[in-house]
PDB file of C-alpha atoms in Angstrom:
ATOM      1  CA  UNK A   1    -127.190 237.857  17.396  1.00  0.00           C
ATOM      2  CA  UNK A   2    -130.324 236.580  19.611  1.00  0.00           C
ATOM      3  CA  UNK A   3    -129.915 237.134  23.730  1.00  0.00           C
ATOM      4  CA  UNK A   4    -132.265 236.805  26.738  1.00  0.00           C
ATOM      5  CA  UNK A   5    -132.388 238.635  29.690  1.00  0.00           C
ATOM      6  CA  UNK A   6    -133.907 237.673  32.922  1.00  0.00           C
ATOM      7  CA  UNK A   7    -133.608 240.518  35.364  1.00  0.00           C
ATOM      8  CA  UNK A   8    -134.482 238.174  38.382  1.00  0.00           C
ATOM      9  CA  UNK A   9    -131.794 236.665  40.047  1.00  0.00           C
ATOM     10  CA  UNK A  10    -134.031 235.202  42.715  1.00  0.00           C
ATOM     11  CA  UNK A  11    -137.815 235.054  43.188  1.00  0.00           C
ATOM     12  CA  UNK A  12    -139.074 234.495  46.573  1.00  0.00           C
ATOM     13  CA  UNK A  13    -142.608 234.038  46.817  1.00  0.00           C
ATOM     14  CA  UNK A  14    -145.248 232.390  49.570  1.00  0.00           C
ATOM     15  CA  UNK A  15    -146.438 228.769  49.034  1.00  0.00           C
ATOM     16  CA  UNK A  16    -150.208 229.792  47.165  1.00  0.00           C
ATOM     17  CA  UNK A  17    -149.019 232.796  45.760  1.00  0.00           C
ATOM     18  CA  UNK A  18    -148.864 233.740  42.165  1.00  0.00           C
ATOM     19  CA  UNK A  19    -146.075 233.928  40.287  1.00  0.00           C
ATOM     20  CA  UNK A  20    -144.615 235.965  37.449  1.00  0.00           C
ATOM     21  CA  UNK A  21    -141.035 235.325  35.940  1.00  0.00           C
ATOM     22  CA  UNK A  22    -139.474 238.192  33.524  1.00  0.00           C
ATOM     23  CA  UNK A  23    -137.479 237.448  30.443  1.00  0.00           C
ATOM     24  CA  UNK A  24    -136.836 239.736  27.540  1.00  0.00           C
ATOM     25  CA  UNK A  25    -135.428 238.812  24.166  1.00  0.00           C
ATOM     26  CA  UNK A  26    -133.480 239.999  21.417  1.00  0.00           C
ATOM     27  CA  UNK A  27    -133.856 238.872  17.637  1.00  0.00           C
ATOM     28  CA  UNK A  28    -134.508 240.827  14.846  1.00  0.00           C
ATOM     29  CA  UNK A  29    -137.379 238.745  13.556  1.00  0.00           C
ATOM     30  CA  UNK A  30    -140.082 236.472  14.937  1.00  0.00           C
ATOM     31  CA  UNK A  31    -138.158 234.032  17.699  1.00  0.00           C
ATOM     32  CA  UNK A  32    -139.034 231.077  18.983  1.00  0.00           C
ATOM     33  CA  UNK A  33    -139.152 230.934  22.657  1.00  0.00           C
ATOM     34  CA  UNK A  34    -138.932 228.869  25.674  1.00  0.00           C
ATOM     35  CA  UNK A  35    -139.203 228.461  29.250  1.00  0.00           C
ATOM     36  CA  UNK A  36    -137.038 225.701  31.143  1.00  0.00           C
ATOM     37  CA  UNK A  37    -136.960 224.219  34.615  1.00  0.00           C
ATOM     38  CA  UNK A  38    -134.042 222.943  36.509  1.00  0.00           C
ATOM     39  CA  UNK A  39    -134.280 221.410  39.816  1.00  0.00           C
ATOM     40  CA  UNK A  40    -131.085 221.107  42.137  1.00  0.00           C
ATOM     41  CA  UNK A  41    -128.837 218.120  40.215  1.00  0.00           C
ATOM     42  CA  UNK A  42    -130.894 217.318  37.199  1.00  0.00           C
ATOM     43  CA  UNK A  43    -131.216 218.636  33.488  1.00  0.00           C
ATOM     44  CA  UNK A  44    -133.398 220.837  32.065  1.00  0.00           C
ATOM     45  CA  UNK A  45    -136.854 220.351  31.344  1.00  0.00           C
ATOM     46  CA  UNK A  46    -139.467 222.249  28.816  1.00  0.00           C
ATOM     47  CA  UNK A  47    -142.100 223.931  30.578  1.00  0.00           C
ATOM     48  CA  UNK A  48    -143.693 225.444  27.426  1.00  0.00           C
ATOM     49  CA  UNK A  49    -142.358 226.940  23.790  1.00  0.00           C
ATOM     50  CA  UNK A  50    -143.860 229.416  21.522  1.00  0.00           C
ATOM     51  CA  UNK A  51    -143.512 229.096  17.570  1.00  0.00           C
ATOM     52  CA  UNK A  52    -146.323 230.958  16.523  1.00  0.00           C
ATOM     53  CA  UNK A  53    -150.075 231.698  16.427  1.00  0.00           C
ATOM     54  CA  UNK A  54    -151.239 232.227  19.971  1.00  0.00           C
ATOM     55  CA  UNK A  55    -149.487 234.413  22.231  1.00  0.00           C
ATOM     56  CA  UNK A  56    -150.267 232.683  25.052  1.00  0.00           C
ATOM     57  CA  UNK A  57    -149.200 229.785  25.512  1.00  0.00           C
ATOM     58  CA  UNK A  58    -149.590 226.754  27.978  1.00  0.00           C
ATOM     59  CA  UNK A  59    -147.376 224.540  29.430  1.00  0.00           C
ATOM     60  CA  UNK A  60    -146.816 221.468  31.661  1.00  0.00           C
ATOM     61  CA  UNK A  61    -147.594 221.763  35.755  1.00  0.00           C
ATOM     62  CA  UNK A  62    -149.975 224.568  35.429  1.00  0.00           C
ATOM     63  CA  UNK A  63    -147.658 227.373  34.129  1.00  0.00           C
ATOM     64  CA  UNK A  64    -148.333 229.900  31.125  1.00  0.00           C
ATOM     65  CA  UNK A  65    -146.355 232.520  29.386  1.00  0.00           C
ATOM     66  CA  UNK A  66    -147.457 235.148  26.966  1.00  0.00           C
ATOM     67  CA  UNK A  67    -145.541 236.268  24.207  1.00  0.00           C
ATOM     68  CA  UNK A  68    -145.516 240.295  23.938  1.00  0.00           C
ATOM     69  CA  UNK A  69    -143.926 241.326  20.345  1.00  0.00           C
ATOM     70  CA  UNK A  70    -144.093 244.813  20.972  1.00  0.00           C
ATOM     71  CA  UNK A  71    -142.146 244.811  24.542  1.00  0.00           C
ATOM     72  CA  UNK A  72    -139.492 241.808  23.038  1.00  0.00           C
ATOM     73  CA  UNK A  73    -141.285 239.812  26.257  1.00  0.00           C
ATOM     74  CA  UNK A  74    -141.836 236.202  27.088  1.00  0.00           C
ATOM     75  CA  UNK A  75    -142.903 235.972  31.006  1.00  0.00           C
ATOM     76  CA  UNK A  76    -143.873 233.152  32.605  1.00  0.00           C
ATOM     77  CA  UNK A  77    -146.410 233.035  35.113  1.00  0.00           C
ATOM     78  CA  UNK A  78    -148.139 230.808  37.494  1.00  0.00           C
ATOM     79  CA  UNK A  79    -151.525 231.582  39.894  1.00  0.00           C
ATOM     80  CA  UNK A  80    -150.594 229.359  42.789  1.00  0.00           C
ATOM     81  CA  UNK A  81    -146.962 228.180  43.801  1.00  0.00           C
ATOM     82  CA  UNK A  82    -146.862 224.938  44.990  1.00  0.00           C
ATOM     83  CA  UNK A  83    -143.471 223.838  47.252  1.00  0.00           C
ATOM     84  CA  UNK A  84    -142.133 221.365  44.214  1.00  0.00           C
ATOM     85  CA  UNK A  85    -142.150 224.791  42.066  1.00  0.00           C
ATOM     86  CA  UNK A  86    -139.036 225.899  43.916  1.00  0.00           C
ATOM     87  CA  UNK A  87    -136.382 225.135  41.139  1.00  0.00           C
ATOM     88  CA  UNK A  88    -134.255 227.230  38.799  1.00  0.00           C
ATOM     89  CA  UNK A  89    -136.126 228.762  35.531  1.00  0.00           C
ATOM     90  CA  UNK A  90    -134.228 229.687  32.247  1.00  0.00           C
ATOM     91  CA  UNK A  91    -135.821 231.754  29.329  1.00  0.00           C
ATOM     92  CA  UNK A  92    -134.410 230.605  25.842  1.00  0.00           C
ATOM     93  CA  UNK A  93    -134.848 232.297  22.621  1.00  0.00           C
ATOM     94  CA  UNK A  94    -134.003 230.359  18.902  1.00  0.00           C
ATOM     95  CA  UNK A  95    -133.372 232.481  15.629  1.00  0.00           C
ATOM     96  CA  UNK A  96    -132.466 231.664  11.968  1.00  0.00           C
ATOM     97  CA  UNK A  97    -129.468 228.985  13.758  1.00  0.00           C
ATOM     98  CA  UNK A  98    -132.151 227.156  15.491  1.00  0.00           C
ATOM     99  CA  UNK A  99    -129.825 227.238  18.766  1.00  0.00           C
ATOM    100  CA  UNK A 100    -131.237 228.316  21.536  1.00  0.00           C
ATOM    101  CA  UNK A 101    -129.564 231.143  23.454  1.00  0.00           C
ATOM    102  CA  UNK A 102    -129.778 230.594  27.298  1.00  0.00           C
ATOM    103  CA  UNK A 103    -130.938 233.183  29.848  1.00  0.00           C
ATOM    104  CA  UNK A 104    -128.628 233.288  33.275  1.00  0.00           C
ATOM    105  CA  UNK A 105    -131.903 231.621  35.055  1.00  0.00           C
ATOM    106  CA  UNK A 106    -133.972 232.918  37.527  1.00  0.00           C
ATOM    107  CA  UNK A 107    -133.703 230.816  41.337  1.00  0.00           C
ATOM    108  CA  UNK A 108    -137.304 230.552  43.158  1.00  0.00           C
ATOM    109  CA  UNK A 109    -137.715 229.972  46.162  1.00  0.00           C
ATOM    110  CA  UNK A 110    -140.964 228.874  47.650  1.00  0.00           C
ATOM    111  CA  UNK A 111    -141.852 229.857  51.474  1.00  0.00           C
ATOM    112  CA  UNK A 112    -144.286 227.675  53.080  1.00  0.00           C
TER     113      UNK A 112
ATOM    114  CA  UNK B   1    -138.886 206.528  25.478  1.00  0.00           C
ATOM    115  CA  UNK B   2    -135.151 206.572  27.100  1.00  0.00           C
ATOM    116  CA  UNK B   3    -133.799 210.210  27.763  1.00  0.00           C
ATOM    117  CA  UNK B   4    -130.928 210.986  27.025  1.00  0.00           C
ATOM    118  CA  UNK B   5    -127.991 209.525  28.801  1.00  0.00           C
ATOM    119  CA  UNK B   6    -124.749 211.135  30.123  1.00  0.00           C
ATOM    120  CA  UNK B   7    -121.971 209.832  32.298  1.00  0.00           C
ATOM    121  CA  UNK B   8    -120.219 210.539  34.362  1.00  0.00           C
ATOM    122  CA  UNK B   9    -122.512 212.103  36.877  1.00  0.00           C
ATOM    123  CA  UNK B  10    -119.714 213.965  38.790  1.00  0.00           C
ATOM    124  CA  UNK B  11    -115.675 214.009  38.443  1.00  0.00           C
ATOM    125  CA  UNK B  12    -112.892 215.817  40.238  1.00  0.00           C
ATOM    126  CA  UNK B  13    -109.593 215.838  38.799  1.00  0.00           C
ATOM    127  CA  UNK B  14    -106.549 218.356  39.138  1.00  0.00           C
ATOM    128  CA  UNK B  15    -106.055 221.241  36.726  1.00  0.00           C
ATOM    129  CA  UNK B  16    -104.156 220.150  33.526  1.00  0.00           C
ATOM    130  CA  UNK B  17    -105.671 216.235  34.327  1.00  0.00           C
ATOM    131  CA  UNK B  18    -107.604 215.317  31.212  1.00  0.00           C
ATOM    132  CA  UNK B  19    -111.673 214.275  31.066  1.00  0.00           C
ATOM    133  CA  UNK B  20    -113.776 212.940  28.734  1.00  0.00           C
ATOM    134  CA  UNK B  21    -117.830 213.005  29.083  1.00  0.00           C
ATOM    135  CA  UNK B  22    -119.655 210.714  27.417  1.00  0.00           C
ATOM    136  CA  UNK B  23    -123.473 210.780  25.945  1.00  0.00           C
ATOM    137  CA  UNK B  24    -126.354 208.906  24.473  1.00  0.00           C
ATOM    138  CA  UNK B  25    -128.838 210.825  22.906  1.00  0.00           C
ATOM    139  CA  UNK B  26    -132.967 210.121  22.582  1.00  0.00           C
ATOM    140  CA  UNK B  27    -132.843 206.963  19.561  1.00  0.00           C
ATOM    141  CA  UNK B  28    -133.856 208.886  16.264  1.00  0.00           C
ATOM    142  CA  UNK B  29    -132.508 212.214  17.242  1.00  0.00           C
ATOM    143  CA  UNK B  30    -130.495 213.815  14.657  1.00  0.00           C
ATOM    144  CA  UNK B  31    -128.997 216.705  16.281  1.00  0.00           C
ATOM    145  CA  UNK B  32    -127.129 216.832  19.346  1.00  0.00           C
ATOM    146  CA  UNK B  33    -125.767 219.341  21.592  1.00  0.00           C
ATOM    147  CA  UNK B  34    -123.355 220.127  24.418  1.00  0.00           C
ATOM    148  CA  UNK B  35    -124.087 223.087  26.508  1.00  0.00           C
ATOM    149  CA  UNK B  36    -121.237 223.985  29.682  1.00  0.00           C
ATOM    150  CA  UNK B  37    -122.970 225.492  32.706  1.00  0.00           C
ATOM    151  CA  UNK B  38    -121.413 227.380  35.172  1.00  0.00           C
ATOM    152  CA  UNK B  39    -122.483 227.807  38.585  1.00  0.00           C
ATOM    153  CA  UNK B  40    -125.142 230.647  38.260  1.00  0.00           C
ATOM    154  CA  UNK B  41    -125.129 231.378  34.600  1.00  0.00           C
ATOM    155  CA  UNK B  42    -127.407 229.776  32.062  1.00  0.00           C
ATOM    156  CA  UNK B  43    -126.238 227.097  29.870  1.00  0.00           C
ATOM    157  CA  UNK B  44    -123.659 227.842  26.900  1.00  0.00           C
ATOM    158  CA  UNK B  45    -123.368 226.210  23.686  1.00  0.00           C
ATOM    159  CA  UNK B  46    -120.398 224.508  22.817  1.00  0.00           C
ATOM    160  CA  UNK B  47    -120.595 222.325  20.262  1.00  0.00           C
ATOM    161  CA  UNK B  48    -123.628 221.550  17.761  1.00  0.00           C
ATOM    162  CA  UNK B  49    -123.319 217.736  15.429  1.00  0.00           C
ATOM    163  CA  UNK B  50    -126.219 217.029  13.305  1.00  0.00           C
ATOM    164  CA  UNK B  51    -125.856 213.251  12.692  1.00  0.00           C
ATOM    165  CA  UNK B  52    -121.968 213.090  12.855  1.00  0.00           C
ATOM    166  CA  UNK B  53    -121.127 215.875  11.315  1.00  0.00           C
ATOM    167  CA  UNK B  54    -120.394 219.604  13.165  1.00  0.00           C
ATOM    168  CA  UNK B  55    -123.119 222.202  12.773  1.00  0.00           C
ATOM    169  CA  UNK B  56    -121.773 224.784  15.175  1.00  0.00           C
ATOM    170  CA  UNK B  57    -118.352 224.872  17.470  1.00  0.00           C
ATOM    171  CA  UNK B  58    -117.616 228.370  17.592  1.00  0.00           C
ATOM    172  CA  UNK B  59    -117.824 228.757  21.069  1.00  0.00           C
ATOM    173  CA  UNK B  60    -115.878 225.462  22.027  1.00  0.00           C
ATOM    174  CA  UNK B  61    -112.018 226.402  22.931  1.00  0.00           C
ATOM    175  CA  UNK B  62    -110.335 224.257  20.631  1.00  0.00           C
ATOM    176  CA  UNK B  63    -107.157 224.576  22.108  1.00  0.00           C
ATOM    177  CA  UNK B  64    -108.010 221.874  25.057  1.00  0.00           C
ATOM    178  CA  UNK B  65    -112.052 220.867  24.069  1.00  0.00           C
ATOM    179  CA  UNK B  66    -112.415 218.295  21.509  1.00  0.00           C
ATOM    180  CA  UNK B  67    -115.884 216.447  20.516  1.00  0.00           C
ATOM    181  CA  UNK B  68    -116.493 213.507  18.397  1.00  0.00           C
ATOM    182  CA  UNK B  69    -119.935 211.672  17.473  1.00  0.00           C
ATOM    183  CA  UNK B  70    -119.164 209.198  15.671  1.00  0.00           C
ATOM    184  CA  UNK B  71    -121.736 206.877  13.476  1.00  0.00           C
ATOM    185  CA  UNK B  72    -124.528 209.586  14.242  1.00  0.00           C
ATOM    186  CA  UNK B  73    -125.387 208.250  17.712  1.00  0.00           C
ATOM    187  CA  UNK B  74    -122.981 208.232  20.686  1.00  0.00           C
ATOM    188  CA  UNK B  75    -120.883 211.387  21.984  1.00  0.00           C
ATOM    189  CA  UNK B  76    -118.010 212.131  23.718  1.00  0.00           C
ATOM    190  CA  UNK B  77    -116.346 215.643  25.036  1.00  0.00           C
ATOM    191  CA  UNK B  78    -113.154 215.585  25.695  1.00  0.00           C
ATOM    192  CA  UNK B  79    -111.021 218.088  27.857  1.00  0.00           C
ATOM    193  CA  UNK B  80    -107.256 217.828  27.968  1.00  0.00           C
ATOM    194  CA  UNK B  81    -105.683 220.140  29.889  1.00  0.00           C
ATOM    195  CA  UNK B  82    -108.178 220.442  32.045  1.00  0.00           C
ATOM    196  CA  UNK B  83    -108.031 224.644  34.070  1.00  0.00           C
ATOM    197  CA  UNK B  84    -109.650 225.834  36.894  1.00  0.00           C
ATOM    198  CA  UNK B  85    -112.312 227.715  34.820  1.00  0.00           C
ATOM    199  CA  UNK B  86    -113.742 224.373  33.164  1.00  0.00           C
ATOM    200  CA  UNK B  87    -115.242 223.731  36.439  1.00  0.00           C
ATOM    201  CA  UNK B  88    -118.835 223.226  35.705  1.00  0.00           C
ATOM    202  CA  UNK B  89    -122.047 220.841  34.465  1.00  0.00           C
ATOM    203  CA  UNK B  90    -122.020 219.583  31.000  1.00  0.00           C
ATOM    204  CA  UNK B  91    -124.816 219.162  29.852  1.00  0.00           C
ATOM    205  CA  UNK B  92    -126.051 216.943  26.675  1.00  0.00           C
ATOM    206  CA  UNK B  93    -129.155 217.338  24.505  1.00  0.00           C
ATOM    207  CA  UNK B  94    -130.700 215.904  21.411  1.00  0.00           C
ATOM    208  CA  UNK B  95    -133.542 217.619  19.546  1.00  0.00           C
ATOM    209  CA  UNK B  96    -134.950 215.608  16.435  1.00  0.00           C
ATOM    210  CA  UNK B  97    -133.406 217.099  13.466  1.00  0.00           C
ATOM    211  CA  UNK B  98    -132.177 220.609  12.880  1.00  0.00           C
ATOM    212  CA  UNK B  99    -134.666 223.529  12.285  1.00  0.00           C
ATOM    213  CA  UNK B 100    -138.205 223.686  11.120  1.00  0.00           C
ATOM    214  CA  UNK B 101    -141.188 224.387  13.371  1.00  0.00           C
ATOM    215  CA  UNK B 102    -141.132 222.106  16.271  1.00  0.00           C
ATOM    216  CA  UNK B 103    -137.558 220.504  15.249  1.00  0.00           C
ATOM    217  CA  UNK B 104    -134.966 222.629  17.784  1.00  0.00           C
ATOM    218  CA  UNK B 105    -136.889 221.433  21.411  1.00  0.00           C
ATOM    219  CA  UNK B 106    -133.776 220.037  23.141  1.00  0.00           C
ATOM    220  CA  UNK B 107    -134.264 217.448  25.722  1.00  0.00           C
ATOM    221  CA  UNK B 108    -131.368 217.118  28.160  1.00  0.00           C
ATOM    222  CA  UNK B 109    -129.950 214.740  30.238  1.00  0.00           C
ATOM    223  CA  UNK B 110    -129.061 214.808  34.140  1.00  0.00           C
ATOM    224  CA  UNK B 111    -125.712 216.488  33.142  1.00  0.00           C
ATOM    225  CA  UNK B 112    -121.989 215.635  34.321  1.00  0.00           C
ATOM    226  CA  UNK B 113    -120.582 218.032  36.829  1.00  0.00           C
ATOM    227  CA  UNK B 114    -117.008 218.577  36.714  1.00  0.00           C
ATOM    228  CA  UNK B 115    -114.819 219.850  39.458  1.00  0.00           C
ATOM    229  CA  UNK B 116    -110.493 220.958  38.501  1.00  0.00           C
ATOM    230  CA  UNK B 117    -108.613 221.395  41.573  1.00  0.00           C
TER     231      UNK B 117
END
């Protein structure tokens, strides 16, 4: 069975700041992964996915995660929060069903 | 394009009231998905349909959950008795078909939030 992790519960970080979010997964064979965004009364929206080829990969509003095979990894990071970053962040891994398997999310809050 | 639609956006009832959830998924997606989300825990699969039939409800407590999509587009969740515990968002999402490099990236919608008393 696949499963994330995201030891994080909440982030804080300064407005400017780099960011890194943590997410480990667990599938036997090559996973596809992804990174989700959920601000306070809306649905989920891709940041970025990984299939294959490149390990890192880039997404939408500046972020980029790199996928690390030998430490079952797939952080997300960011050089320089911005305010409208402050949202809720969930790490998904896919198998052999397709399904994605949700993380419990990671809350970030942004400090001006 | 349209995202995908849901509705309700919120609804209280009292525990062992019924509730049904309705959604409308991106046009040409195959697949479609309801996840339940609990306040602080990441979503949960509960029920997969590829066109109108079920791919996956092994997670979806059959006992009071029901789903239906018929003709391949339109869905509905259905919860009857509602409990305390069912208290949460559902979400929707559609992904284009079912597998396959690129296939499984689920949009969702806005999600309906569901309060028992």
């Amino acid at each position: 069975a696949q499963s994330v992790t995201q030891p994080d519960i909440h982030i804080t970080v300064s407005e400017g700041a780099s960011l890194e979010l943590r997410c480990n997964y667990s599938y036997g064979a090559t996973p596809y992964l992804f990174w989700y965004v959920q601000s306070p009364g809306q649905g989920l929206q891709l940041l970025l996915k990984y299939f294959s080829g490149d390990t890192l990969v880039q997404g939408i509003k500046g972020f980029e995660a790199e996928f690390k095979r030998s430490q079952s990894s797939f952080n997300l990071r960011k050089p320089s929060v911005h305010w409208s970053d402050a949202a809720e962040y969930f790490c998904a891994v896919s198998g052999g069903s397709y399904i994605p398997t949700f993380g419990r999310g990671t809350s970030l809050i942004v400090h001006p | 394009e349209a995202g995908v639609a849901q509705s309700p956006r919120y609804k209280i009832i009292e525990k062992r009231q019924s509730v049904a959830f309705w959604c409308n998924p991106i046009s040409g997606h195959a697949t479609l998905y309801w996840y339940q989300q609990i306040l602080g825990q990441g979503p949960k699969l509960l029920i997969q349909f590829q066109n109108n039939g079920v791919v996956d409800d092994s997670q979806l407590p059959k006992d009071r959950f029901s789903a239906e999509r018929l003709k391949g587009v339109d869905s509905t969740l259905k919860i009857q008795p509602a409990k305390l515990e069912d208290s949460a968002v559902y979400l929707c999402a559609s992904s284009l078909r079912s597998g396959g490099s690129g296939a499984n990236v689920l949009t969702f919608g806005a999600g309906s939030r569901l309060t028992v008393l």
